[in-house]
Amino acid sequence: MLLQVVYVYLGFPFTHATNGKKVACDRCVHHKTNCTYWSPQDLIVQKKLKSIGKSVTSIDANSEVQNCLQAKSFYHQYNLQARYWALDSGEPAPDEEMLTEQKS
């Protein structure tokens, strides 16, 4: 029953036994030719795999952006910590050292 529903859903008139990975459609059986249609199950699986591939690509792009933002956050946290260390020790902050060297 489910197989017939799949056949109707795809619009192919398949009512004959399978031939390897492919199914013999009514038209090919009538004309006694080799059927070139893929199995409806294979078509559905291929379509689902494509949609999964697109989702994975989207996830990869999102994770790349998230990783970049996380790296920038770590960079700024380190710079902020370096400034606190400089204040505690009484030394100029790293940026201030660079500015005084450029002015000299």
mmCIF file of N, CA and C in Angstrom:
data_model
loop_
_atom_site.group_PDB
_atom_site.id
_atom_site.type_symbol
_atom_site.label_atom_id
_atom_site.label_comp_id
_atom_site.label_asym_id
_atom_site.label_seq_id
_atom_site.Cartn_x
_atom_site.Cartn_y
_atom_site.Cartn_z
ATOM 1 N N MET A 1 0.834 -1.196 0.000
ATOM 2 C CA MET A 1 0.000 0.000 0.000
ATOM 3 C C MET A 1 0.874 1.253 0.000
ATOM 4 N N LEU A 2 1.848 1.299 0.888
ATOM 5 C CA LEU A 2 2.729 2.465 0.965
ATOM 6 C C LEU A 2 3.511 2.634 -0.325
ATOM 7 N N LEU A 3 3.940 1.524 -0.907
ATOM 8 C CA LEU A 3 4.697 1.576 -2.151
ATOM 9 C C LEU A 3 3.855 2.165 -3.273
ATOM 10 N N GLN A 4 2.585 1.798 -3.329
ATOM 11 C CA GLN A 4 1.700 2.352 -4.351
ATOM 12 C C GLN A 4 1.483 3.838 -4.128
ATOM 13 N N VAL A 5 1.393 4.250 -2.876
ATOM 14 C CA VAL A 5 1.239 5.675 -2.566
ATOM 15 C C VAL A 5 2.463 6.438 -3.037
ATOM 16 N N VAL A 6 3.654 5.893 -2.819
ATOM 17 C CA VAL A 6 4.889 6.533 -3.269
ATOM 18 C C VAL A 6 4.891 6.646 -4.784
ATOM 19 N N TYR A 7 4.478 5.598 -5.473
ATOM 20 C CA TYR A 7 4.435 5.632 -6.931
ATOM 21 C C TYR A 7 3.509 6.731 -7.421
ATOM 22 N N VAL A 8 2.342 6.821 -6.826
ATOM 23 C CA VAL A 8 1.374 7.841 -7.237
ATOM 24 C C VAL A 8 1.906 9.223 -6.896
ATOM 25 N N TYR A 9 2.554 9.367 -5.752
ATOM 26 C CA TYR A 9 3.102 10.655 -5.328
ATOM 27 C C TYR A 9 4.113 11.178 -6.345
ATOM 28 N N LEU A 10 4.954 10.308 -6.862
ATOM 29 C CA LEU A 10 5.964 10.729 -7.822
ATOM 30 C C LEU A 10 5.416 10.853 -9.235
ATOM 31 N N GLY A 11 4.221 10.343 -9.483
ATOM 32 C CA GLY A 11 3.617 10.474 -10.797
ATOM 33 C C GLY A 11 4.063 9.423 -11.792
ATOM 34 N N PHE A 12 4.725 8.349 -11.349
ATOM 35 C CA PHE A 12 5.172 7.294 -12.254
ATOM 36 C C PHE A 12 4.236 6.096 -12.138
ATOM 37 N N PRO A 13 3.852 5.497 -13.246
ATOM 38 C CA PRO A 13 2.990 4.312 -13.182
ATOM 39 C C PRO A 13 3.812 3.040 -12.993
ATOM 40 N N PHE A 14 4.250 2.756 -11.780
ATOM 41 C CA PHE A 14 5.048 1.566 -11.483
ATOM 42 C C PHE A 14 4.156 0.513 -10.845
ATOM 43 N N THR A 15 3.994 -0.599 -11.517
ATOM 44 C CA THR A 15 3.226 -1.692 -10.920
ATOM 45 C C THR A 15 3.925 -3.029 -11.103
ATOM 46 N N HIS A 16 5.157 -3.034 -11.606
ATOM 47 C CA HIS A 16 5.865 -4.278 -11.887
ATOM 48 C C HIS A 16 7.009 -4.478 -10.910
ATOM 49 N N ALA A 17 7.516 -5.690 -10.907
ATOM 50 C CA ALA A 17 8.573 -6.063 -9.959
ATOM 51 C C ALA A 17 9.848 -5.270 -10.213
ATOM 52 N N THR A 18 10.694 -5.234 -9.188
ATOM 53 C CA THR A 18 11.937 -4.472 -9.293
ATOM 54 C C THR A 18 12.921 -5.179 -10.210
ATOM 55 N N ASN A 19 13.806 -4.383 -10.796
ATOM 56 C CA ASN A 19 14.850 -4.902 -11.679
ATOM 57 C C ASN A 19 16.170 -4.329 -11.166
ATOM 58 N N GLY A 20 16.742 -4.951 -10.157
ATOM 59 C CA GLY A 20 17.952 -4.416 -9.548
ATOM 60 C C GLY A 20 17.621 -3.169 -8.748
ATOM 61 N N LYS A 21 18.309 -2.062 -9.042
ATOM 62 C CA LYS A 21 18.038 -0.803 -8.362
ATOM 63 C C LYS A 21 16.864 -0.068 -8.993
ATOM 64 N N LYS A 22 16.464 -0.493 -10.165
ATOM 65 C CA LYS A 22 15.420 0.223 -10.881
ATOM 66 C C LYS A 22 14.125 -0.578 -10.875
ATOM 67 N N VAL A 23 13.061 0.072 -11.246
ATOM 68 C CA VAL A 23 11.748 -0.545 -11.303
ATOM 69 C C VAL A 23 11.258 -0.450 -12.732
ATOM 70 N N ALA A 24 10.606 -1.492 -13.205
ATOM 71 C CA ALA A 24 10.064 -1.463 -14.562
ATOM 72 C C ALA A 24 8.725 -0.737 -14.539
ATOM 73 N N CYS A 25 8.622 0.358 -15.284
ATOM 74 C CA CYS A 25 7.361 1.093 -15.333
ATOM 75 C C CYS A 25 6.442 0.441 -16.372
ATOM 76 N N ASP A 26 5.162 0.764 -16.292
ATOM 77 C CA ASP A 26 4.174 0.161 -17.191
ATOM 78 C C ASP A 26 4.491 0.448 -18.652
ATOM 79 N N ARG A 27 4.950 1.646 -18.944
ATOM 80 C CA ARG A 27 5.245 2.033 -20.328
ATOM 81 C C ARG A 27 6.355 1.165 -20.911
ATOM 82 N N CYS A 28 7.425 0.959 -20.145
ATOM 83 C CA CYS A 28 8.556 0.171 -20.630
ATOM 84 C C CYS A 28 8.189 -1.304 -20.767
ATOM 85 N N VAL A 29 7.373 -1.813 -19.852
ATOM 86 C CA VAL A 29 6.934 -3.202 -19.956
ATOM 87 C C VAL A 29 6.085 -3.377 -21.207
ATOM 88 N N HIS A 30 5.201 -2.421 -21.470
ATOM 89 C CA HIS A 30 4.329 -2.483 -22.643
ATOM 90 C C HIS A 30 5.149 -2.463 -23.936
ATOM 91 N N HIS A 31 6.174 -1.607 -24.000
ATOM 92 C CA HIS A 31 7.010 -1.490 -25.200
ATOM 93 C C HIS A 31 8.173 -2.490 -25.204
ATOM 94 N N LYS A 32 8.284 -3.281 -24.131
ATOM 95 C CA LYS A 32 9.342 -4.289 -23.992
ATOM 96 C C LYS A 32 10.739 -3.681 -24.153
ATOM 97 N N THR A 33 10.954 -2.568 -23.461
ATOM 98 C CA THR A 33 12.253 -1.893 -23.459
ATOM 99 C C THR A 33 12.800 -1.881 -22.039
ATOM 100 N N ASN A 34 14.083 -1.571 -21.918
ATOM 101 C CA ASN A 34 14.685 -1.437 -20.592
ATOM 102 C C ASN A 34 14.199 -0.147 -19.955
ATOM 103 N N CYS A 35 13.804 -0.234 -18.719
ATOM 104 C CA CYS A 35 13.280 0.931 -18.009
ATOM 105 C C CYS A 35 14.446 1.771 -17.487
ATOM 106 N N THR A 36 14.364 3.080 -17.681
ATOM 107 C CA THR A 36 15.435 3.977 -17.239
ATOM 108 C C THR A 36 15.041 4.773 -16.008
ATOM 109 N N TYR A 37 13.864 4.538 -15.470
ATOM 110 C CA TYR A 37 13.430 5.261 -14.277
ATOM 111 C C TYR A 37 14.084 4.665 -13.042
ATOM 112 N N TRP A 38 14.448 5.542 -12.107
ATOM 113 C CA TRP A 38 14.990 5.090 -10.834
ATOM 114 C C TRP A 38 13.852 4.627 -9.950
ATOM 115 N N SER A 39 14.190 3.811 -9.009
ATOM 116 C CA SER A 39 13.209 3.367 -8.026
ATOM 117 C C SER A 39 12.675 4.589 -7.281
ATOM 118 N N PRO A 40 11.376 4.651 -7.045
ATOM 119 C CA PRO A 40 10.827 5.797 -6.304
ATOM 120 C C PRO A 40 11.449 5.946 -4.920
ATOM 121 N N GLN A 41 11.764 4.823 -4.277
ATOM 122 C CA GLN A 41 12.402 4.906 -2.965
ATOM 123 C C GLN A 41 13.772 5.569 -3.081
ATOM 124 N N ASP A 42 14.526 5.215 -4.121
ATOM 125 C CA ASP A 42 15.842 5.827 -4.321
ATOM 126 C C ASP A 42 15.719 7.318 -4.588
ATOM 127 N N LEU A 43 14.704 7.707 -5.347
ATOM 128 C CA LEU A 43 14.501 9.132 -5.622
ATOM 129 C C LEU A 43 14.200 9.897 -4.339
ATOM 130 N N ILE A 44 13.372 9.313 -3.494
ATOM 131 C CA ILE A 44 13.029 9.973 -2.229
ATOM 132 C C ILE A 44 14.262 10.069 -1.334
ATOM 133 N N VAL A 45 15.041 8.994 -1.262
ATOM 134 C CA VAL A 45 16.255 9.001 -0.439
ATOM 135 C C VAL A 45 17.239 10.050 -0.951
ATOM 136 N N GLN A 46 17.423 10.127 -2.272
ATOM 137 C CA GLN A 46 18.337 11.117 -2.844
ATOM 138 C C GLN A 46 17.885 12.535 -2.519
ATOM 139 N N LYS A 47 16.579 12.781 -2.601
ATOM 140 C CA LYS A 47 16.046 14.115 -2.293
ATOM 141 C C LYS A 47 16.295 14.463 -0.829
ATOM 142 N N LYS A 48 16.059 13.504 0.063
ATOM 143 C CA LYS A 48 16.284 13.744 1.490
ATOM 144 C C LYS A 48 17.767 13.963 1.780
ATOM 145 N N LEU A 49 18.639 13.200 1.126
ATOM 146 C CA LEU A 49 20.077 13.381 1.324
ATOM 147 C C LEU A 49 20.530 14.759 0.863
ATOM 148 N N LYS A 50 19.947 15.250 -0.231
ATOM 149 C CA LYS A 50 20.283 16.601 -0.690
ATOM 150 C C LYS A 50 19.882 17.634 0.343
ATOM 151 N N SER A 51 18.680 17.496 0.905
ATOM 152 C CA SER A 51 18.227 18.474 1.899
ATOM 153 C C SER A 51 19.087 18.401 3.161
ATOM 154 N N ILE A 52 19.511 17.194 3.537
ATOM 155 C CA ILE A 52 20.396 17.058 4.696
ATOM 156 C C ILE A 52 21.743 17.708 4.404
ATOM 157 N N GLY A 53 22.250 17.521 3.183
ATOM 158 C CA GLY A 53 23.518 18.144 2.797
ATOM 159 C C GLY A 53 23.452 19.658 2.870
ATOM 160 N N LYS A 54 22.323 20.228 2.430
ATOM 161 C CA LYS A 54 22.154 21.683 2.504
ATOM 162 C C LYS A 54 22.114 22.144 3.953
ATOM 163 N N SER A 55 21.456 21.377 4.811
ATOM 164 C CA SER A 55 21.387 21.733 6.226
ATOM 165 C C SER A 55 22.769 21.695 6.868
ATOM 166 N N VAL A 56 23.543 20.675 6.544
ATOM 167 C CA VAL A 56 24.896 20.557 7.102
ATOM 168 C C VAL A 56 25.764 21.720 6.637
ATOM 169 N N THR A 57 25.628 22.112 5.367
ATOM 170 C CA THR A 57 26.384 23.256 4.852
ATOM 171 C C THR A 57 26.011 24.520 5.607
ATOM 172 N N SER A 58 24.723 24.689 5.867
ATOM 173 C CA SER A 58 24.262 25.855 6.621
ATOM 174 C C SER A 58 24.820 25.837 8.037
ATOM 175 N N ILE A 59 24.827 24.667 8.653
ATOM 176 C CA ILE A 59 25.370 24.549 10.011
ATOM 177 C C ILE A 59 26.860 24.877 10.010
ATOM 178 N N ASP A 60 27.598 24.412 8.996
ATOM 179 C CA ASP A 60 29.028 24.704 8.901
ATOM 180 C C ASP A 60 29.274 26.202 8.809
ATOM 181 N N ALA A 61 28.478 26.896 7.991
ATOM 182 C CA ALA A 61 28.647 28.343 7.841
ATOM 183 C C ALA A 61 28.350 29.051 9.154
ATOM 184 N N ASN A 62 27.290 28.628 9.838
ATOM 185 C CA ASN A 62 26.939 29.249 11.113
ATOM 186 C C ASN A 62 28.008 28.996 12.165
ATOM 187 N N SER A 63 28.561 27.794 12.200
ATOM 188 C CA SER A 63 29.586 27.498 13.198
ATOM 189 C C SER A 63 30.871 28.268 12.907
ATOM 190 N N GLU A 64 31.160 28.510 11.621
ATOM 191 C CA GLU A 64 32.349 29.290 11.276
ATOM 192 C C GLU A 64 32.216 30.717 11.796
ATOM 193 N N VAL A 65 31.045 31.307 11.624
ATOM 194 C CA VAL A 65 30.805 32.661 12.128
ATOM 195 C C VAL A 65 30.888 32.671 13.649
ATOM 196 N N GLN A 66 30.294 31.669 14.277
ATOM 197 C CA GLN A 66 30.317 31.595 15.731
ATOM 198 C C GLN A 66 31.748 31.432 16.246
ATOM 199 N N ASN A 67 32.555 30.613 15.585
ATOM 200 C CA ASN A 67 33.948 30.433 15.997
ATOM 201 C C ASN A 67 34.737 31.722 15.843
ATOM 202 N N CYS A 68 34.475 32.473 14.783
ATOM 203 C CA CYS A 68 35.163 33.750 14.571
ATOM 204 C C CYS A 68 34.814 34.731 15.691
ATOM 205 N N LEU A 69 33.530 34.798 16.031
ATOM 206 C CA LEU A 69 33.111 35.693 17.110
ATOM 207 C C LEU A 69 33.720 35.268 18.444
ATOM 208 N N GLN A 70 33.793 33.972 18.678
ATOM 209 C CA GLN A 70 34.392 33.477 19.917
ATOM 210 C C GLN A 70 35.877 33.831 19.975
ATOM 211 N N ALA A 71 36.575 33.715 18.866
ATOM 212 C CA ALA A 71 38.000 34.062 18.829
ATOM 213 C C ALA A 71 38.203 35.549 19.104
ATOM 214 N N LYS A 72 37.354 36.389 18.526
ATOM 215 C CA LYS A 72 37.455 37.833 18.786
ATOM 216 C C LYS A 72 37.186 38.134 20.252
ATOM 217 N N SER A 73 36.230 37.417 20.831
ATOM 218 C CA SER A 73 35.921 37.613 22.243
ATOM 219 C C SER A 73 37.126 37.256 23.112
ATOM 220 N N PHE A 74 37.772 36.121 22.823
ATOM 221 C CA PHE A 74 38.970 35.739 23.574
ATOM 222 C C PHE A 74 40.073 36.777 23.419
ATOM 223 N N TYR A 75 40.244 37.303 22.219
ATOM 224 C CA TYR A 75 41.271 38.309 21.954
ATOM 225 C C TYR A 75 41.026 39.553 22.811
ATOM 226 N N HIS A 76 39.778 40.012 22.839
ATOM 227 C CA HIS A 76 39.464 41.215 23.616
ATOM 228 C C HIS A 76 39.572 40.953 25.119
ATOM 229 N N GLN A 77 39.192 39.756 25.557
ATOM 230 C CA GLN A 77 39.342 39.425 26.975
ATOM 231 C C GLN A 77 40.817 39.416 27.373
ATOM 232 N N TYR A 78 41.679 38.895 26.506
ATOM 233 C CA TYR A 78 43.111 38.868 26.798
ATOM 234 C C TYR A 78 43.663 40.295 26.871
ATOM 235 N N ASN A 79 43.267 41.131 25.921
ATOM 236 C CA ASN A 79 43.745 42.519 25.947
ATOM 237 C C ASN A 79 43.278 43.245 27.195
ATOM 238 N N LEU A 80 42.038 42.992 27.596
ATOM 239 C CA LEU A 80 41.518 43.618 28.807
ATOM 240 C C LEU A 80 42.298 43.128 30.028
ATOM 241 N N GLN A 81 42.596 41.835 30.067
ATOM 242 C CA GLN A 81 43.368 41.288 31.180
ATOM 243 C C GLN A 81 44.781 41.875 31.193
ATOM 244 N N ALA A 82 45.383 42.055 30.027
ATOM 245 C CA ALA A 82 46.724 42.653 29.953
ATOM 246 C C ALA A 82 46.705 44.076 30.491
ATOM 247 N N ARG A 83 45.644 44.799 30.226
ATOM 248 C CA ARG A 83 45.537 46.170 30.763
ATOM 249 C C ARG A 83 45.418 46.149 32.291
ATOM 250 N N TYR A 84 44.636 45.202 32.827
ATOM 251 C CA TYR A 84 44.524 45.095 34.281
ATOM 252 C C TYR A 84 45.875 44.766 34.898
ATOM 253 N N TRP A 85 46.623 43.852 34.284
ATOM 254 C CA TRP A 85 47.942 43.509 34.801
ATOM 255 C C TRP A 85 48.863 44.728 34.764
ATOM 256 N N ALA A 86 48.764 45.505 33.693
ATOM 257 C CA ALA A 86 49.610 46.694 33.577
ATOM 258 C C ALA A 86 49.248 47.714 34.652
ATOM 259 N N LEU A 87 47.952 47.880 34.933
ATOM 260 C CA LEU A 87 47.532 48.814 35.978
ATOM 261 C C LEU A 87 48.018 48.351 37.349
ATOM 262 N N ASP A 88 47.928 47.049 37.604
ATOM 263 C CA ASP A 88 48.353 46.519 38.900
ATOM 264 C C ASP A 88 49.856 46.680 39.111
ATOM 265 N N SER A 89 50.636 46.526 38.056
ATOM 266 C CA SER A 89 52.088 46.604 38.200
ATOM 267 C C SER A 89 52.607 48.031 38.057
ATOM 268 N N GLY A 90 51.760 48.958 37.645
ATOM 269 C CA GLY A 90 52.189 50.340 37.489
ATOM 270 C C GLY A 90 52.865 50.616 36.166
ATOM 271 N N GLU A 91 52.961 49.631 35.311
ATOM 272 C CA GLU A 91 53.559 49.823 33.988
ATOM 273 C C GLU A 91 52.495 50.332 33.021
ATOM 274 N N PRO A 92 52.930 50.992 31.952
ATOM 275 C CA PRO A 92 51.944 51.428 30.966
ATOM 276 C C PRO A 92 51.340 50.225 30.241
ATOM 277 N N ALA A 93 50.114 50.388 29.808
ATOM 278 C CA ALA A 93 49.430 49.318 29.072
ATOM 279 C C ALA A 93 50.145 49.082 27.752
ATOM 280 N N PRO A 94 50.010 47.909 27.146
ATOM 281 C CA PRO A 94 50.720 47.603 25.899
ATOM 282 C C PRO A 94 50.470 48.621 24.792
ATOM 283 N N ASP A 95 49.251 49.117 24.649
ATOM 284 C CA ASP A 95 48.966 50.109 23.615
ATOM 285 C C ASP A 95 49.679 51.423 23.905
ATOM 286 N N GLU A 96 49.745 51.785 25.180
ATOM 287 C CA GLU A 96 50.409 53.028 25.549
ATOM 288 C C GLU A 96 51.905 52.952 25.246
ATOM 289 N N GLU A 97 52.513 51.782 25.429
ATOM 290 C CA GLU A 97 53.927 51.610 25.100
ATOM 291 C C GLU A 97 54.157 51.838 23.616
ATOM 292 N N MET A 98 53.276 51.309 22.796
ATOM 293 C CA MET A 98 53.426 51.473 21.351
ATOM 294 C C MET A 98 53.284 52.937 20.957
ATOM 295 N N LEU A 99 52.367 53.662 21.606
ATOM 296 C CA LEU A 99 52.166 55.073 21.271
ATOM 297 C C LEU A 99 53.383 55.903 21.665
ATOM 298 N N THR A 100 53.969 55.624 22.824
ATOM 299 C CA THR A 100 55.127 56.403 23.251
ATOM 300 C C THR A 100 56.332 56.113 22.368
ATOM 301 N N GLU A 101 56.469 54.878 21.869
ATOM 302 C CA GLU A 101 57.577 54.548 20.972
ATOM 303 C C GLU A 101 57.411 55.253 19.631
ATOM 304 N N GLN A 102 56.188 55.372 19.148
ATOM 305 C CA GLN A 102 55.956 56.019 17.858
ATOM 306 C C GLN A 102 56.214 57.520 17.946
ATOM 307 N N LYS A 103 55.902 58.148 19.087
ATOM 308 C CA LYS A 103 56.107 59.587 19.240
ATOM 309 C C LYS A 103 57.591 59.924 19.353
ATOM 310 N N SER A 104 58.384 59.023 19.891
ATOM 311 C CA SER A 104 59.810 59.294 20.113
ATOM 312 C C SER A 104 60.594 59.353 18.844
#
